[in-house]
């Protein structure tokens, strides 16, 4: 008796659910929606264009000049890209220009070191505390109990490079470049003139590395570690490649294009938490307050923001603020994050509308 009535009951229930609009009867572009939470192509395309048009004439900030070659980069260059966890890419502006990844590289060297050491050993050897100081601060190294601070400031990043296993500096460098290339899904290259310019002027980083040696917080040759670190900062990326690198983190460490599982899924939350806490250095608190997305900046003018489960936003615009973060990139990412409800601290980011909360009273 009960069994016989089941199909009818199921049908009635399904009709009620559909009528209530709880389950869409038809999902357009199902093939593109491999991720249940990624924005649709139409949504992403629209906001990328809007943001590009809104901020293309923004003139705030100044190119980095402590690495001489960066001062010569055209300040007007501007590119925006969104990459989703279901392997869609939307990009506008100077999308073919290859700029130096600079400090954004630190995130991927952290990921590589964590693959080898696991989160506990990595945390013990480097730490993940905000320094509240500039990214190249000597005071932070002297003052902080860990000395290394976190893997995203220069000292912590140089120590992170020293942790990556290799028989020679060349082997370490090619391992790092391979790893970044796999995150981007394309072969990346060193920008030789950036490397030479930085290698000729990086006395501050050499000092940081020697200071770490005094505290036993560097785990290989201090100058060799600085040299490999300088190379990693000189890797060239386009906004599209950078967005794909971000999407790999957003997608549990699996590149959505190549489908290679590059980073252990369990390591991803640790990496993103470090980015939220220190990705924009002494600007990280304000960034988290306004935007609520883990992100990383580089003095080359790039910023990548990761939207867990959904994708990544990458922006390139060389002029920087006082903390060393691209002015244009911050504005564009804040705009896109608001338009698409990406702030991870907002219940709206997972679809909970304010009206739904009010109606439960
Ligand atoms: O070591 C340096 O100073 C540069 N290669 C990287 C610094 C950087 O990108 C800071 N970011 N905003």
mmCIF file of C-alpha atoms in Angstrom, residues 14-215:
data_model
loop_
_atom_site.group_PDB
_atom_site.id
_atom_site.type_symbol
_atom_site.label_atom_id
_atom_site.label_comp_id
_atom_site.label_asym_id
_atom_site.label_seq_id
_atom_site.Cartn_x
_atom_site.Cartn_y
_atom_site.Cartn_z
ATOM 1 C CA UNK A 14 8.738 17.593 -6.600
ATOM 2 C CA UNK A 15 6.001 19.821 -8.018
ATOM 3 C CA UNK A 16 5.734 21.759 -4.714
ATOM 4 C CA UNK A 17 9.505 22.228 -4.517
ATOM 5 C CA UNK A 18 9.720 23.399 -8.132
ATOM 6 C CA UNK A 19 6.762 25.737 -7.753
ATOM 7 C CA UNK A 20 8.377 27.261 -4.671
ATOM 8 C CA UNK A 21 11.416 27.957 -6.798
ATOM 9 C CA UNK A 22 13.673 26.021 -4.463
ATOM 10 C CA UNK A 23 15.272 24.013 -7.243
ATOM 11 C CA UNK A 24 15.667 25.569 -10.679
ATOM 12 C CA UNK A 25 13.746 23.459 -13.228
ATOM 13 C CA UNK A 26 16.407 24.110 -15.811
ATOM 14 C CA UNK A 27 20.011 25.172 -15.310
ATOM 15 C CA UNK A 28 21.299 27.028 -18.335
ATOM 16 C CA UNK A 29 24.871 26.368 -19.467
ATOM 17 C CA UNK A 30 25.104 23.272 -17.308
ATOM 18 C CA UNK A 31 28.365 22.298 -19.027
ATOM 19 C CA UNK A 32 30.039 25.444 -17.709
ATOM 20 C CA UNK A 33 28.712 24.979 -14.216
ATOM 21 C CA UNK A 34 31.107 22.256 -13.047
ATOM 22 C CA UNK A 35 31.378 24.312 -9.865
ATOM 23 C CA UNK A 36 28.042 24.857 -8.121
ATOM 24 C CA UNK A 37 29.206 28.222 -6.765
ATOM 25 C CA UNK A 38 31.331 29.866 -9.494
ATOM 26 C CA UNK A 39 29.850 32.998 -11.077
ATOM 27 C CA UNK A 40 28.322 32.544 -14.505
ATOM 28 C CA UNK A 41 30.263 33.697 -17.539
ATOM 29 C CA UNK A 42 27.741 36.483 -18.164
ATOM 30 C CA UNK A 43 28.039 37.798 -14.597
ATOM 31 C CA UNK A 44 31.823 37.727 -14.584
ATOM 32 C CA UNK A 45 32.119 39.279 -18.047
ATOM 33 C CA UNK A 46 29.828 42.122 -17.094
ATOM 34 C CA UNK A 47 31.602 43.104 -13.876
ATOM 35 C CA UNK A 48 35.101 42.752 -15.333
ATOM 36 C CA UNK A 49 34.111 45.227 -18.070
ATOM 37 C CA UNK A 50 32.392 47.576 -15.594
ATOM 38 C CA UNK A 51 35.400 47.603 -13.271
ATOM 39 C CA UNK A 52 37.835 48.135 -16.124
ATOM 40 C CA UNK A 53 35.857 51.119 -17.458
ATOM 41 C CA UNK A 54 35.322 52.615 -14.007
ATOM 42 C CA UNK A 55 38.982 52.595 -12.945
ATOM 43 C CA UNK A 56 40.957 52.878 -16.190
ATOM 44 C CA UNK A 57 41.651 56.599 -15.598
ATOM 45 C CA UNK A 58 42.569 56.223 -11.927
ATOM 46 C CA UNK A 59 45.948 57.936 -11.440
ATOM 47 C CA UNK A 60 46.753 57.375 -7.744
ATOM 48 C CA UNK A 61 50.041 55.856 -6.569
ATOM 49 C CA UNK A 62 53.562 55.620 -7.911
ATOM 50 C CA UNK A 63 55.617 52.848 -9.550
ATOM 51 C CA UNK A 64 58.110 51.026 -7.323
ATOM 52 C CA UNK A 65 61.567 52.472 -7.927
ATOM 53 C CA UNK A 66 63.812 50.715 -5.408
ATOM 54 C CA UNK A 67 64.116 48.033 -8.110
ATOM 55 C CA UNK A 68 65.272 50.446 -10.861
ATOM 56 C CA UNK A 69 63.722 48.655 -13.838
ATOM 57 C CA UNK A 70 60.223 48.799 -12.295
ATOM 58 C CA UNK A 71 60.279 52.607 -12.378
ATOM 59 C CA UNK A 72 60.449 52.417 -16.192
ATOM 60 C CA UNK A 73 57.302 50.309 -16.634
ATOM 61 C CA UNK A 74 54.460 52.287 -18.266
ATOM 62 C CA UNK A 75 52.241 53.387 -15.353
ATOM 63 C CA UNK A 76 49.152 53.356 -17.559
ATOM 64 C CA UNK A 77 49.282 49.624 -18.279
ATOM 65 C CA UNK A 78 46.113 48.060 -16.902
ATOM 66 C CA UNK A 79 44.643 44.584 -17.120
ATOM 67 C CA UNK A 80 41.856 42.735 -15.292
ATOM 68 C CA UNK A 81 41.087 38.998 -15.344
ATOM 69 C CA UNK A 82 38.668 36.699 -13.567
ATOM 70 C CA UNK A 83 39.245 32.935 -13.665
ATOM 71 C CA UNK A 84 36.651 30.553 -12.288
ATOM 72 C CA UNK A 85 36.885 27.113 -10.729
ATOM 73 C CA UNK A 86 34.933 25.788 -13.710
ATOM 74 C CA UNK A 87 37.716 26.871 -16.061
ATOM 75 C CA UNK A 88 36.310 30.050 -17.526
ATOM 76 C CA UNK A 89 38.471 33.095 -18.079
ATOM 77 C CA UNK A 90 37.356 36.672 -18.646
ATOM 78 C CA UNK A 91 40.054 39.285 -19.272
ATOM 79 C CA UNK A 92 40.200 42.895 -20.500
ATOM 80 C CA UNK A 93 42.889 45.527 -21.062
ATOM 81 C CA UNK A 94 46.611 44.849 -21.336
ATOM 82 C CA UNK A 95 46.146 41.129 -21.039
ATOM 83 C CA UNK A 96 49.268 40.125 -23.010
ATOM 84 C CA UNK A 97 51.729 42.201 -20.994
ATOM 85 C CA UNK A 98 54.042 40.080 -18.858
ATOM 86 C CA UNK A 99 54.893 41.828 -15.580
ATOM 87 C CA UNK A 100 57.077 40.561 -12.741
ATOM 88 C CA UNK A 101 55.137 38.524 -10.215
ATOM 89 C CA UNK A 102 57.269 39.871 -7.314
ATOM 90 C CA UNK A 103 55.823 39.084 -3.877
ATOM 91 C CA UNK A 104 52.838 37.172 -5.268
ATOM 92 C CA UNK A 105 55.380 34.405 -5.862
ATOM 93 C CA UNK A 106 55.731 34.002 -2.092
ATOM 94 C CA UNK A 107 52.304 32.332 -1.892
ATOM 95 C CA UNK A 108 53.330 29.587 -4.325
ATOM 96 C CA UNK A 109 56.697 28.976 -2.678
ATOM 97 C CA UNK A 110 54.811 28.642 0.613
ATOM 98 C CA UNK A 111 52.553 26.101 -1.103
ATOM 99 C CA UNK A 112 55.553 24.187 -2.469
ATOM 100 C CA UNK A 113 57.349 24.117 0.890
ATOM 101 C CA UNK A 114 54.137 22.974 2.584
ATOM 102 C CA UNK A 115 53.773 20.127 0.082
ATOM 103 C CA UNK A 116 57.154 18.884 1.269
ATOM 104 C CA UNK A 117 56.989 19.651 4.993
ATOM 105 C CA UNK A 118 53.307 19.659 5.880
ATOM 106 C CA UNK A 119 51.561 22.497 7.718
ATOM 107 C CA UNK A 120 52.843 21.792 11.242
ATOM 108 C CA UNK A 121 56.558 21.800 10.433
ATOM 109 C CA UNK A 122 56.090 24.767 8.089
ATOM 110 C CA UNK A 123 54.309 26.733 10.816
ATOM 111 C CA UNK A 124 57.018 25.940 13.316
ATOM 112 C CA UNK A 125 59.862 26.905 10.934
ATOM 113 C CA UNK A 126 58.291 30.076 9.479
ATOM 114 C CA UNK A 127 55.105 31.024 11.407
ATOM 115 C CA UNK A 128 52.104 33.011 10.249
ATOM 116 C CA UNK A 129 51.880 36.183 12.345
ATOM 117 C CA UNK A 130 51.346 39.696 11.019
ATOM 118 C CA UNK A 131 54.395 41.926 11.416
ATOM 119 C CA UNK A 132 52.531 45.256 11.335
ATOM 120 C CA UNK A 133 55.607 46.587 9.551
ATOM 121 C CA UNK A 134 56.786 47.130 5.981
ATOM 122 C CA UNK A 135 57.387 43.979 3.914
ATOM 123 C CA UNK A 136 61.186 44.392 4.118
ATOM 124 C CA UNK A 137 61.428 45.455 7.755
ATOM 125 C CA UNK A 138 64.599 44.650 9.683
ATOM 126 C CA UNK A 139 62.848 45.641 12.926
ATOM 127 C CA UNK A 140 60.244 42.903 12.427
ATOM 128 C CA UNK A 141 63.000 40.274 12.137
ATOM 129 C CA UNK A 142 64.677 41.544 15.293
ATOM 130 C CA UNK A 143 61.474 42.009 17.330
ATOM 131 C CA UNK A 144 59.229 39.089 16.466
ATOM 132 C CA UNK A 145 59.584 35.914 18.544
ATOM 133 C CA UNK A 146 59.626 33.854 15.325
ATOM 134 C CA UNK A 147 61.951 36.340 13.521
ATOM 135 C CA UNK A 148 60.654 34.990 10.199
ATOM 136 C CA UNK A 149 57.148 36.414 10.894
ATOM 137 C CA UNK A 150 55.244 34.858 8.024
ATOM 138 C CA UNK A 151 56.026 33.511 4.541
ATOM 139 C CA UNK A 152 54.736 36.624 2.759
ATOM 140 C CA UNK A 153 57.192 39.218 4.119
ATOM 141 C CA UNK A 154 60.665 39.224 2.579
ATOM 142 C CA UNK A 155 62.422 37.599 5.554
ATOM 143 C CA UNK A 156 59.850 34.783 5.876
ATOM 144 C CA UNK A 157 59.843 34.294 2.105
ATOM 145 C CA UNK A 158 63.634 33.981 1.887
ATOM 146 C CA UNK A 159 63.529 31.460 4.758
ATOM 147 C CA UNK A 160 60.731 29.607 2.924
ATOM 148 C CA UNK A 161 62.953 29.298 -0.163
ATOM 149 C CA UNK A 162 65.705 27.895 2.056
ATOM 150 C CA UNK A 163 63.311 25.134 3.174
ATOM 151 C CA UNK A 164 62.539 23.805 -0.322
ATOM 152 C CA UNK A 165 64.579 20.650 -0.872
ATOM 153 C CA UNK A 166 67.101 20.506 -3.743
ATOM 154 C CA UNK A 167 70.659 19.376 -4.394
ATOM 155 C CA UNK A 168 71.679 22.715 -5.917
ATOM 156 C CA UNK A 169 70.447 26.275 -6.316
ATOM 157 C CA UNK A 170 69.700 25.563 -9.998
ATOM 158 C CA UNK A 171 67.609 22.532 -9.135
ATOM 159 C CA UNK A 172 65.689 24.560 -6.549
ATOM 160 C CA UNK A 173 65.026 27.350 -9.023
ATOM 161 C CA UNK A 174 63.756 24.996 -11.719
ATOM 162 C CA UNK A 175 61.559 23.209 -9.174
ATOM 163 C CA UNK A 176 60.028 26.551 -8.163
ATOM 164 C CA UNK A 177 59.510 27.675 -11.770
ATOM 165 C CA UNK A 178 57.888 24.319 -12.645
ATOM 166 C CA UNK A 179 55.536 24.613 -9.688
ATOM 167 C CA UNK A 180 54.448 28.161 -10.596
ATOM 168 C CA UNK A 181 54.002 27.101 -14.234
ATOM 169 C CA UNK A 182 51.761 24.224 -13.202
ATOM 170 C CA UNK A 183 49.665 26.583 -11.074
ATOM 171 C CA UNK A 184 49.273 28.872 -14.124
ATOM 172 C CA UNK A 185 48.718 25.959 -16.528
ATOM 173 C CA UNK A 186 51.314 27.468 -18.880
ATOM 174 C CA UNK A 187 55.091 27.606 -19.036
ATOM 175 C CA UNK A 188 56.305 30.745 -17.224
ATOM 176 C CA UNK A 189 59.672 32.471 -17.782
ATOM 177 C CA UNK A 190 62.131 34.652 -15.907
ATOM 178 C CA UNK A 191 62.206 38.327 -16.941
ATOM 179 C CA UNK A 192 65.969 38.616 -17.082
ATOM 180 C CA UNK A 193 66.181 42.407 -16.886
ATOM 181 C CA UNK A 194 64.065 42.449 -13.717
ATOM 182 C CA UNK A 195 66.247 39.759 -12.169
ATOM 183 C CA UNK A 196 69.448 41.646 -13.037
ATOM 184 C CA UNK A 197 68.070 44.956 -11.785
ATOM 185 C CA UNK A 198 66.974 43.460 -8.456
ATOM 186 C CA UNK A 199 70.089 41.291 -8.008
ATOM 187 C CA UNK A 200 72.229 44.423 -8.368
ATOM 188 C CA UNK A 201 70.311 46.335 -5.685
ATOM 189 C CA UNK A 202 69.079 43.762 -3.121
ATOM 190 C CA UNK A 203 71.449 44.562 -0.261
ATOM 191 C CA UNK A 204 68.459 44.950 2.090
ATOM 192 C CA UNK A 205 67.315 41.368 1.428
ATOM 193 C CA UNK A 206 70.858 40.090 1.942
ATOM 194 C CA UNK A 207 70.908 41.889 5.300
ATOM 195 C CA UNK A 208 67.570 40.303 6.267
ATOM 196 C CA UNK A 209 68.915 36.889 5.364
ATOM 197 C CA UNK A 210 72.071 37.331 7.442
ATOM 198 C CA UNK A 211 69.979 38.540 10.353
ATOM 199 C CA UNK A 212 67.864 35.394 10.102
ATOM 200 C CA UNK A 213 71.100 33.375 10.191
ATOM 201 C CA UNK A 214 71.972 35.043 13.505
ATOM 202 C CA UNK A 215 68.692 33.665 14.933
#
